[in-house]
Short mmCIF file of C-alpha atoms and ligand atoms in Angstrom, two decimals:
data_model
loop_
_atom_site.label_atom_id
_atom_site.label_comp_id
_atom_site.label_asym_id
_atom_site.label_seq_id
_atom_site.Cartn_x
_atom_site.Cartn_y
_atom_site.Cartn_z
CA MET A 1 67.53 66.64 114.35
CA VAL A 2 69.50 65.26 111.38
CA LYS A 3 72.99 64.35 112.52
CA ASN A 4 74.96 63.38 109.43
CA LYS A 5 77.94 65.31 108.11
CA LYS A 6 76.13 66.59 105.06
CA ASP A 7 73.70 68.43 107.19
CA THR A 8 76.21 70.54 108.99
CA VAL A 9 76.09 74.19 108.01
CA VAL A 10 79.63 75.52 107.95
CA PHE A 11 80.37 79.10 108.93
CA PHE A 12 82.72 81.04 106.67
CA ASP A 13 83.72 84.22 108.44
CA THR A 14 84.80 87.11 106.23
CA THR A 15 85.21 89.78 108.92
CA LEU A 16 88.89 90.10 108.01
CA ARG A 17 88.14 90.52 104.28
CA ASP A 18 84.65 91.84 103.45
CA GLY A 19 84.25 93.21 106.99
CA GLU A 20 87.55 95.02 106.85
CA GLN A 21 86.41 96.59 103.55
CA SER A 22 83.72 98.55 105.39
CA PRO A 23 84.54 102.25 105.63
CA GLY A 24 86.97 102.99 108.45
CA ALA A 25 87.14 99.39 109.72
CA SER A 26 90.75 98.73 108.80
CA MET A 27 92.84 96.85 111.33
CA THR A 28 96.57 96.55 111.92
CA PHE A 29 98.46 93.34 111.37
CA GLN A 30 98.42 92.50 115.10
CA GLU A 31 94.74 93.33 115.42
CA LYS A 32 93.89 90.98 112.54
CA LEU A 33 95.81 88.21 114.25
CA LEU A 34 93.88 88.83 117.47
CA VAL A 35 90.57 88.62 115.61
CA ALA A 36 91.67 85.45 113.81
CA GLN A 37 92.64 83.87 117.17
CA GLN A 38 89.24 84.69 118.59
CA LEU A 39 87.43 83.38 115.49
CA ALA A 40 89.35 80.13 115.93
CA ALA A 41 88.38 80.07 119.63
CA MET A 42 84.74 80.45 118.53
CA ASN A 43 85.31 77.49 116.21
CA VAL A 44 84.38 79.08 112.89
CA ASP A 45 84.94 76.57 110.10
CA ILE A 46 86.63 78.88 107.60
CA ILE A 47 88.39 82.21 108.10
CA GLU A 48 88.67 84.39 105.03
CA ALA A 49 91.85 86.14 106.14
CA GLY A 50 92.10 88.76 103.40
CA PHE A 51 92.68 89.57 99.74
CA PRO A 52 96.45 88.95 99.36
CA ILE A 53 96.96 90.77 96.03
CA SER A 54 95.31 93.95 97.33
CA SER A 55 98.37 95.17 99.28
CA GLU A 56 101.65 94.02 100.76
CA GLY A 57 100.13 94.46 104.23
CA ASP A 58 97.19 92.22 103.38
CA PHE A 59 99.51 89.59 101.92
CA GLU A 60 101.61 89.56 105.10
CA SER A 61 98.64 89.35 107.44
CA VAL A 62 97.03 86.50 105.46
CA LYS A 63 100.39 84.72 105.51
CA SER A 64 100.80 85.15 109.28
CA ILE A 65 97.27 83.97 109.94
CA ALA A 66 97.95 80.92 107.75
CA GLN A 67 101.16 80.25 109.71
CA GLN A 68 99.80 80.82 113.19
CA ILE A 69 96.10 80.00 113.37
CA LYS A 70 95.29 76.34 113.88
CA GLY A 71 91.85 74.76 113.52
CA PRO A 72 89.83 76.56 110.85
CA VAL A 73 90.44 76.45 107.11
CA ILE A 74 92.38 79.59 106.14
CA CYS A 75 91.12 81.12 102.94
CA GLY A 76 92.36 83.94 100.72
CA LEU A 77 90.37 85.79 98.07
CA CYS A 78 91.57 86.32 94.50
CA ARG A 79 90.15 87.45 91.19
CA ALA A 80 90.06 84.97 88.30
CA ASN A 81 93.54 85.63 86.94
CA THR A 82 96.93 83.99 87.23
CA LYS A 83 98.71 86.70 89.25
CA ASP A 84 95.93 86.96 91.85
CA ILE A 85 95.62 83.21 92.25
CA THR A 86 99.37 82.62 92.53
CA THR A 87 99.77 85.43 95.07
CA CYS A 88 96.85 84.09 97.06
CA TRP A 89 98.41 80.63 97.15
CA ASN A 90 101.75 82.06 98.25
CA ALA A 91 100.03 83.64 101.25
CA ILE A 92 97.81 80.75 102.37
CA LYS A 93 100.01 77.76 101.59
CA TYR A 94 101.42 77.76 105.14
CA SER A 95 98.09 76.68 106.59
CA LYS A 96 97.39 73.01 107.26
CA LYS A 97 93.98 73.63 105.68
CA PRO A 98 94.35 76.23 102.89
CA ARG A 99 91.54 77.34 100.58
CA ILE A 100 91.71 79.46 97.44
CA HIS A 101 88.59 81.53 96.85
CA THR A 102 88.43 82.87 93.31
CA PHE A 103 85.63 85.00 91.89
CA ILE A 104 84.31 86.71 88.80
CA ALA A 105 81.07 88.55 88.14
CA THR A 106 78.35 86.74 86.19
CA SER A 107 75.56 89.32 85.79
CA ASP A 108 75.28 90.93 82.36
CA LEU A 109 75.54 94.33 84.00
CA HIS A 110 78.92 93.50 85.54
CA ILE A 111 80.13 91.51 82.53
CA GLU A 112 79.36 94.27 80.04
CA LYS A 113 79.91 97.45 82.02
CA LYS A 114 82.54 96.52 84.61
CA LEU A 115 84.55 93.74 83.00
CA GLN A 116 83.78 94.73 79.37
CA LYS A 117 83.77 91.10 78.33
CA THR A 118 81.34 88.58 76.88
CA ARG A 119 79.55 85.80 78.75
CA GLN A 120 81.76 83.23 76.98
CA GLN A 121 84.96 85.03 78.04
CA VAL A 122 83.81 85.13 81.67
CA PHE A 123 82.82 81.46 81.48
CA ASP A 124 86.31 80.53 80.24
CA MET A 125 88.03 82.73 82.82
CA ALA A 126 86.04 81.10 85.62
CA VAL A 127 86.90 77.58 84.49
CA ASN A 128 90.59 78.39 83.93
CA ALA A 129 90.83 80.12 87.32
CA VAL A 130 89.44 77.10 89.12
CA LYS A 131 91.75 74.75 87.20
CA LEU A 132 94.78 76.84 88.13
CA ALA A 133 93.68 77.10 91.78
CA LYS A 134 93.13 73.35 91.84
CA SER A 135 96.70 72.78 90.66
CA PHE A 136 97.83 74.41 93.94
CA CYS A 137 95.23 73.30 96.40
CA ASP A 138 92.43 70.72 96.80
CA ASP A 139 90.05 73.09 98.52
CA VAL A 140 88.82 75.62 95.93
CA GLU A 141 85.86 77.94 96.22
CA PHE A 142 84.35 79.76 93.26
CA SER A 143 82.09 82.81 93.65
CA ALA A 144 79.80 84.10 90.93
CA GLU A 145 79.78 87.76 91.93
CA ASP A 146 76.35 89.43 91.56
CA ALA A 147 74.85 85.94 91.16
CA SER A 148 71.40 87.07 92.29
CA ARG A 149 71.16 89.48 89.32
CA SER A 150 72.61 87.00 86.82
CA ASP A 151 70.71 85.09 84.15
CA VAL A 152 69.83 81.90 86.00
CA ASN A 153 70.57 79.49 83.11
CA TYR A 154 73.96 81.08 82.50
CA LEU A 155 74.66 80.99 86.25
CA CYS A 156 73.78 77.28 86.40
CA SER A 157 76.04 76.53 83.43
CA ILE A 158 79.00 78.30 85.07
CA VAL A 159 78.38 76.56 88.39
CA GLU A 160 78.34 73.18 86.64
CA ALA A 161 81.53 73.96 84.70
CA VAL A 162 83.52 75.15 87.74
CA ILE A 163 82.51 72.06 89.70
CA GLU A 164 83.68 69.98 86.75
CA ALA A 165 86.97 71.95 86.87
CA GLY A 166 87.43 71.10 90.56
CA ALA A 167 85.58 73.65 92.70
CA THR A 168 84.57 72.09 96.01
CA THR A 169 82.44 75.04 97.16
CA VAL A 170 80.26 77.20 94.88
CA ASN A 171 79.27 80.50 96.36
CA ILE A 172 76.14 82.38 95.27
CA PRO A 173 76.49 85.97 96.48
CA ASP A 174 73.72 88.51 96.73
CA THR A 175 76.44 91.07 96.17
CA VAL A 176 74.27 94.19 96.31
CA GLY A 177 71.70 92.92 98.80
CA TYR A 178 68.94 93.07 96.17
CA SER A 179 67.14 89.78 96.88
CA ILE A 180 64.25 89.04 99.16
CA PRO A 181 64.06 85.72 101.06
CA SER A 182 61.46 83.87 98.92
CA GLU A 183 63.29 84.86 95.73
CA PHE A 184 66.75 83.98 97.05
CA GLY A 185 65.57 80.66 98.49
CA LYS A 186 64.12 79.82 95.07
CA LEU A 187 67.41 80.64 93.36
CA ILE A 188 69.25 78.18 95.61
CA ALA A 189 66.58 75.52 95.01
CA THR A 190 66.90 76.05 91.23
CA ILE A 191 70.66 75.62 91.36
CA LYS A 192 70.28 72.50 93.47
CA GLN A 193 67.77 71.01 91.04
CA ASN A 194 69.33 72.03 87.71
CA VAL A 195 73.09 71.70 88.16
CA LYS A 196 73.84 68.06 87.34
CA ASN A 197 76.99 67.69 89.47
CA ILE A 198 75.88 69.90 92.38
CA ASP A 199 76.26 67.01 94.83
CA LYS A 200 80.04 67.23 94.29
CA ALA A 201 80.24 70.69 95.89
CA VAL A 202 78.91 72.59 98.87
CA ILE A 203 76.47 75.39 98.04
CA SER A 204 77.47 78.58 99.81
CA VAL A 205 75.75 81.96 100.10
CA HIS A 206 77.10 85.43 100.79
CA CYS A 207 74.35 87.97 101.43
CA HIS A 208 74.79 91.71 101.74
CA ASN A 209 72.44 93.79 103.78
CA ASP A 210 71.39 96.69 101.57
CA LEU A 211 67.69 96.02 102.23
CA GLY A 212 68.34 94.75 105.76
CA LEU A 213 67.68 91.17 104.56
CA GLY A 214 71.15 89.60 104.64
CA VAL A 215 70.35 87.27 107.55
CA ALA A 216 66.84 86.40 106.29
CA ASN A 217 68.20 85.59 102.82
CA SER A 218 70.97 83.40 104.28
CA LEU A 219 68.42 81.46 106.33
CA ALA A 220 66.14 81.03 103.30
CA ALA A 221 69.15 79.61 101.47
CA VAL A 222 69.78 77.11 104.29
CA GLU A 223 66.16 75.97 104.02
CA ASN A 224 66.77 75.30 100.34
CA GLY A 225 70.02 73.39 100.61
CA ALA A 226 72.88 75.87 101.17
CA ARG A 227 75.40 74.39 103.59
CA GLN A 228 77.98 77.17 103.87
CA ILE A 229 77.15 80.66 105.05
CA GLU A 230 79.48 83.58 104.54
CA CYS A 231 79.04 86.23 107.16
CA THR A 232 80.81 88.69 109.45
CA ILE A 233 80.89 89.54 113.14
CA ASN A 234 78.44 92.34 113.96
CA GLY A 235 77.45 92.29 110.27
CA ILE A 236 80.22 94.67 109.25
CA GLY A 237 81.11 94.82 105.57
CA GLU A 238 80.81 96.77 102.33
CA ARG A 239 78.09 99.48 102.42
CA ALA A 240 75.25 98.25 104.69
CA GLY A 241 77.37 95.25 105.61
CA ASN A 242 77.10 91.48 105.40
CA ALA A 243 74.82 88.99 107.12
CA ALA A 244 75.74 88.87 110.82
CA LEU A 245 77.23 85.55 111.98
CA GLU A 246 75.80 85.83 115.48
CA GLU A 247 72.24 86.36 114.22
CA ILE A 248 72.34 83.41 111.82
CA VAL A 249 73.81 80.94 114.27
CA MET A 250 71.40 81.94 117.04
CA ALA A 251 68.41 81.67 114.66
CA ILE A 252 69.52 78.13 113.80
CA LYS A 253 70.07 77.29 117.46
CA THR A 254 66.77 78.79 118.58
CA LYS A 255 64.63 77.25 115.80
CA PRO A 256 65.92 73.66 115.38
CA LEU A 257 62.66 72.45 113.86
CA PHE A 258 62.97 74.93 111.02
CA TYR A 259 66.70 74.44 110.57
CA PRO A 260 67.44 70.78 111.27
CA VAL A 261 71.18 71.19 110.78
CA ASN A 262 74.30 70.98 112.88
CA TYR A 263 76.85 73.75 113.33
CA ASN A 264 80.24 73.96 114.99
CA ILE A 265 80.19 77.49 116.41
CA LYS A 266 80.76 77.83 120.17
CA THR A 267 78.01 80.33 120.79
CA LYS A 268 79.36 81.26 124.23
CA GLU A 269 82.25 83.02 122.46
CA ILE A 270 79.92 85.31 120.47
CA TYR A 271 79.78 88.25 122.85
CA LYS A 272 83.53 88.38 123.38
CA THR A 273 84.16 88.19 119.62
CA SER A 274 81.66 90.95 118.96
CA LYS A 275 83.29 93.22 121.55
CA LEU A 276 86.76 92.56 120.19
CA VAL A 277 85.78 93.36 116.61
CA SER A 278 83.90 96.47 117.64
CA ASN A 279 86.77 97.71 119.81
CA LEU A 280 89.45 97.06 117.22
CA THR A 281 87.57 98.45 114.22
CA GLY A 282 85.92 101.33 116.05
CA VAL A 283 82.61 100.29 114.42
CA VAL A 284 80.22 100.68 117.32
CA VAL A 285 77.42 98.11 117.80
CA GLN A 286 74.00 99.77 117.93
CA PRO A 287 72.38 99.27 121.38
CA ASN A 288 69.32 97.47 119.98
CA LYS A 289 71.32 95.16 117.71
CA ALA A 290 70.06 91.57 117.91
CA ILE A 291 72.16 89.17 120.02
CA VAL A 292 75.08 91.50 120.87
CA GLY A 293 73.61 94.99 121.43
CA VAL A 294 73.76 96.21 125.04
CA ASN A 295 69.96 96.19 125.17
CA ALA A 296 69.52 92.74 123.60
CA PHE A 297 68.89 91.19 127.01
CA ALA A 298 67.83 94.29 128.98
CA HIS A 299 64.28 94.54 130.30
CA GLU A 300 63.07 98.03 131.15
CA SER A 301 59.30 98.07 131.51
CA GLY A 302 57.69 97.04 134.80
CA ILE A 303 55.48 94.43 133.14
CA HIS A 304 58.49 92.82 131.45
CA GLN A 305 60.56 92.88 134.64
CA ASP A 306 57.71 91.31 136.57
CA GLY A 307 57.41 88.55 133.93
CA MET A 308 61.16 87.96 133.94
CA LEU A 309 61.24 87.56 137.72
CA LYS A 310 58.46 84.97 137.52
CA ASP A 311 59.85 83.04 134.56
CA LYS A 312 62.62 84.22 132.23
CA ARG A 313 60.99 82.52 129.25
CA THR A 314 58.20 85.13 129.32
CA TYR A 315 60.43 87.69 127.62
CA GLU A 316 63.62 85.85 126.68
CA ILE A 317 63.75 83.48 123.71
CA MET A 318 67.38 82.59 124.36
CA SER A 319 69.59 82.91 127.36
CA PRO A 320 72.26 85.61 127.53
CA GLN A 321 74.69 82.97 128.83
CA ASP A 322 74.32 81.07 125.55
CA VAL A 323 75.99 83.92 123.70
CA GLY A 324 78.49 84.60 126.47
CA VAL A 325 77.06 87.82 127.86
CA PRO A 326 78.88 88.02 131.21
CA GLU A 327 76.62 87.21 134.08
CA SER A 328 78.85 88.13 136.91
CA LEU A 329 78.55 91.42 138.70
CA LEU A 330 81.72 90.69 140.61
CA VAL A 331 83.47 93.98 141.05
CA LEU A 332 87.13 94.53 141.81
CA GLY A 333 88.52 97.57 143.56
CA LYS A 334 91.72 99.02 144.94
CA HIS A 335 91.85 96.46 147.73
CA SER A 336 91.66 93.53 145.35
CA GLY A 337 94.87 91.57 145.15
CA ARG A 338 96.76 89.81 142.43
CA HIS A 339 94.96 86.53 143.05
CA ALA A 340 91.46 87.98 142.62
CA PHE A 341 92.53 89.93 139.54
CA PHE A 342 94.18 86.91 137.88
CA LYS A 343 91.13 84.77 138.66
CA ARG A 344 88.86 87.37 137.06
CA LEU A 345 91.06 87.40 133.95
CA LYS A 346 90.76 83.63 133.78
CA ASP A 347 86.98 83.73 134.28
CA LEU A 348 86.71 86.24 131.46
CA GLY A 349 88.41 83.69 129.22
CA TYR A 350 91.89 85.20 128.90
CA LYS A 351 94.91 82.93 128.70
CA LEU A 352 97.86 85.28 128.99
CA GLU A 353 101.58 84.99 129.61
CA SER A 354 102.56 85.74 133.22
CA ASN A 355 104.53 88.88 132.30
CA VAL A 356 101.45 90.26 130.46
CA MET A 357 99.30 89.48 133.52
CA GLU A 358 101.75 91.28 135.80
CA ASP A 359 101.76 94.28 133.50
CA LEU A 360 97.96 94.26 133.47
CA PHE A 361 97.85 94.02 137.24
CA ALA A 362 99.98 97.16 137.53
CA LYS A 363 97.60 98.98 135.14
CA PHE A 364 94.61 97.66 137.06
CA LYS A 365 96.04 99.06 140.31
CA LEU A 366 96.52 102.49 138.74
CA LEU A 367 92.94 102.39 137.49
CA ALA A 368 91.57 101.18 140.82
CA ASP A 369 93.22 104.17 142.49
CA LYS A 370 91.20 106.46 140.25
CA LYS A 371 87.83 104.70 140.31
CA LYS A 372 86.06 102.87 143.10
CA CYS A 373 84.79 99.89 141.14
CA VAL A 374 86.54 98.12 138.29
CA PHE A 375 84.01 96.22 136.19
CA ASP A 376 84.45 93.43 133.64
CA ASP A 377 84.18 95.96 130.81
CA ASP A 378 87.06 97.95 132.33
CA ILE A 379 89.16 94.79 132.50
CA ASN A 380 88.29 93.80 128.91
CA SER A 381 89.36 97.22 127.71
CA LEU A 382 92.64 97.04 129.66
CA VAL A 383 93.43 93.66 128.09
CA GLU A 384 92.53 94.73 124.56
CA GLN A 385 94.71 97.81 124.83
CA SER A 386 97.65 95.89 126.23
CA VAL A 387 97.62 92.98 123.81
CA SER A 388 96.66 94.83 120.63
CA GLY A 389 100.37 94.90 119.88
CA VAL A 390 100.55 98.55 118.93
CA GLN A 391 104.09 99.49 119.74
CA GLU A 392 104.22 102.71 121.72
CA VAL A 393 106.59 105.01 119.87
CA PHE A 394 105.02 108.09 121.47
CA THR A 395 103.87 108.01 125.08
CA VAL A 396 102.31 110.80 127.08
CA ASP A 397 104.49 112.26 129.81
CA TYR A 398 102.83 115.52 130.80
CA VAL A 399 99.56 117.30 129.99
CA ASN A 400 98.35 120.70 131.04
CA VAL A 401 95.13 122.04 129.55
CA THR A 402 93.26 125.20 130.41
CA SER A 403 89.76 125.98 129.26
CA GLY A 404 86.70 127.74 130.57
CA VAL A 405 84.36 130.61 129.84
CA GLY A 406 86.32 133.61 128.52
CA VAL A 407 89.54 131.57 128.37
CA ILE A 408 91.34 130.60 125.17
CA PRO A 409 91.67 126.81 125.36
CA THR A 410 95.37 126.00 125.52
CA ALA A 411 97.29 122.76 125.90
CA THR A 412 100.89 122.04 126.78
CA ILE A 413 101.88 118.48 125.99
CA ARG A 414 105.08 116.58 126.60
CA LEU A 415 105.61 113.25 124.82
CA VAL A 416 108.38 110.69 125.07
CA LYS A 417 109.47 109.32 121.72
CA THR A 418 111.15 105.91 121.97
CA VAL A 419 113.02 104.53 118.99
CA LYS A 420 115.30 101.51 119.45
CA ASN A 421 115.42 102.10 123.23
CA LYS A 422 116.52 105.71 122.71
CA LYS A 423 114.23 108.17 124.43
CA GLU A 424 113.64 111.74 123.39
CA ILE A 425 111.48 114.24 125.28
CA LEU A 426 109.43 116.54 123.05
CA GLN A 427 107.21 119.38 124.17
CA GLU A 428 104.82 121.84 122.47
CA ALA A 429 101.89 124.11 123.29
CA ALA A 430 98.92 125.09 121.14
CA CYS A 431 95.55 126.84 121.29
CA GLY A 432 92.35 125.37 119.89
CA SER A 433 88.59 125.59 119.80
CA GLY A 434 88.40 123.48 122.96
CA PRO A 435 90.79 121.59 125.26
CA VAL A 436 90.84 118.44 123.12
CA ASP A 437 91.38 120.39 119.91
CA ALA A 438 94.23 122.31 121.55
CA ALA A 439 95.82 119.08 122.78
CA TYR A 440 95.55 117.48 119.33
CA LYS A 441 97.16 120.51 117.71
CA ALA A 442 100.05 120.38 120.19
CA ILE A 443 100.51 116.66 119.46
CA ASP A 444 100.51 117.34 115.68
CA LYS A 445 103.28 119.87 116.23
CA ILE A 446 105.37 117.38 118.19
CA THR A 447 104.94 114.36 115.93
CA GLY A 448 104.93 116.21 112.61
CA ILE A 449 102.08 113.89 111.58
CA VAL A 450 99.15 116.03 110.56
CA VAL A 451 95.99 113.98 110.28
CA ASP A 452 92.33 114.66 109.44
CA LEU A 453 90.12 113.83 112.38
CA GLU A 454 87.23 111.99 110.73
CA ASP A 455 85.34 110.82 113.76
CA TYR A 456 85.43 111.25 117.53
CA THR A 457 83.17 109.43 119.96
CA LEU A 458 83.10 109.46 123.72
CA ARG A 459 81.19 106.99 125.84
CA ALA A 460 81.23 105.73 129.38
CA VAL A 461 82.68 102.26 129.88
CA SER A 462 81.03 100.33 132.72
CA SER A 463 78.77 102.12 135.17
CA GLY A 464 78.84 104.48 138.11
CA GLU A 465 79.66 108.14 138.43
CA ASP A 466 83.38 107.39 138.23
CA ALA A 467 82.99 105.33 135.04
CA GLN A 468 85.90 105.52 132.67
CA GLY A 469 85.47 107.58 129.53
CA GLU A 470 86.35 105.69 126.38
CA VAL A 471 87.24 107.75 123.35
CA ASN A 472 87.40 106.32 119.84
CA VAL A 473 88.92 108.41 117.09
CA LYS A 474 89.24 107.80 113.38
CA VAL A 475 91.93 109.76 111.66
CA LYS A 476 92.89 109.87 108.01
CA TYR A 477 96.52 109.96 106.98
CA ASP A 478 97.99 109.37 103.54
CA GLY A 479 94.68 108.00 102.20
CA ALA A 480 94.20 105.40 104.97
CA THR A 481 92.01 105.49 108.06
CA TYR A 482 93.40 104.62 111.48
CA VAL A 483 91.38 103.90 114.59
CA GLY A 484 92.61 104.93 118.02
CA LYS A 485 91.13 104.17 121.39
CA GLY A 486 91.89 105.66 124.77
CA MET A 487 90.47 105.31 128.23
CA SER A 488 90.69 107.24 131.42
CA THR A 489 88.54 108.58 134.20
CA ASP A 490 89.54 111.98 132.77
CA ILE A 491 87.99 112.55 129.34
CA VAL A 492 90.73 114.90 128.08
CA GLU A 493 93.31 112.26 128.97
CA ALA A 494 91.18 109.58 127.27
CA SER A 495 90.99 111.79 124.17
CA ILE A 496 94.76 112.26 124.13
CA ASN A 497 95.38 108.53 124.62
CA ALA A 498 93.09 107.70 121.70
CA TYR A 499 94.85 110.17 119.41
CA ILE A 500 98.29 108.89 120.40
CA HIS A 501 97.11 105.30 119.86
CA ALA A 502 96.14 106.18 116.25
CA VAL A 503 99.36 108.16 115.70
CA ASN A 504 101.46 105.20 116.90
CA LYS A 505 99.68 102.99 114.36
CA ILE A 506 100.55 105.48 111.62
CA VAL A 507 104.20 105.46 112.66
CA ILE A 508 104.26 101.65 112.62
CA MET A 509 102.49 101.42 109.25
CA HIS A 510 104.97 103.85 107.76
CA GLY A 511 107.91 101.81 109.02
CA GLY A 512 108.87 104.30 111.69
CA LYS A 513 109.81 106.81 109.00
CA LYS A 514 107.88 109.56 110.74
O1 KIV B 1 79.85 90.47 97.72
C1 KIV B 1 80.47 89.69 96.96
O2 KIV B 1 80.01 89.28 95.91
C2 KIV B 1 81.81 89.29 97.39
C3 KIV B 1 82.47 88.21 96.60
C4 KIV B 1 83.90 88.51 96.36
C5 KIV B 1 82.26 86.90 97.28
O3 KIV B 1 82.31 89.78 98.39
ZN1 ZN B 2 80.74 90.68 99.70
#
């Protein structure tokens, strides 16, 4: 295997930017920080933290990530204009390793129809953008949006000019996922051969998944000289998503003869990162998803199980431990003490303050009273809920629901509203089409926040007949989507917790005005 620096493929994670652009995947400020911390723990090389000009909230979260996250390069996205680039710099400049990522479209379709400019104008804008970015920061990335549908000679001329202007990474996106691997690999080879100063920059690729080829195209690019891959956790992103980080890194790890390159990702952190992103965004991972789906390492048929018992290599091309799928079936219950619980937290990779651990232990005890066995998944969910940083303005105090055949579903709900340590008890009743609908209507009456319920999913966390129900809701309020998650052994309670979780996010986002 080649071991020099040039042959390291660096991983540029854009879960917090392109990933967050996928419908309904928006995250709160605290949630973005949690994801950034975990990306750093997984050792990604570059975190694209957001698009600072797009909103005040995005600016603030990019800035906080730049201030707090150590290790990876922290990158912000900006269009090729002065205001975008300056704002981007003002957000990322706090990082020890800041990067400005500026972009403009280079395909005739985008130039003429979207930008309504000429090729020459776009060329000049690209060069000026890179020069301005370079005046702030040494590390500058330029992206030629829709590169794969651009005239290749024009694309090469822009790439050469931006490198001359100071770009240290040149990104070739397959913005609409239109390429196929042989074609995309050839494009990268052409750029490598024809751009005179290409050795002064890293070639990067950014492949969307509209034809399901994002990962294959990224790997074809690596074979042809790309040394940065832009990707997201679980492949989330615009439309059909982006190339999935976990799939690319495991392909490189599993096929070293085909990809004789180094990488810095700690693959054992993959599973935990995938779970975190899925839980926080509410974008569920399909069971048969490569690497991180629940079935990725499950063997059902008798022949396969027999083979596995004789030699795991018969049906496993990589080991689940390599991607951090928890091996342990250690189960905690109501007799488990503090020591066992804290040890389990540590084994699961959590490093938490002692007051947070104590608080979690109290929640664990309540849960263990309700269900016989507390599994790792239950513990992960408890931790994610506790540290997601969503301040609890409304908490549930009392619930009474009636439903049945020939009964009008009715709910009486009492919430405690806490603002600046002042508590107010609020109570309402409502009827609905079912117990959950009735409860949600009663909550709407109390909070005065009327939302559109866009999505509701219920699934069992962990196993056993007393498994906890986990409810994920997506609600729309004032044009934005909020994700809420709730858990309980009682599914109505889980549904109410999820709704309240989303409502609390709305209150926080609206500065407590509600
Ligand atoms: O898909 C795309 O082209 C992008 C660029 C901004 C890199 O996301
Ligand atoms: Zn993209």
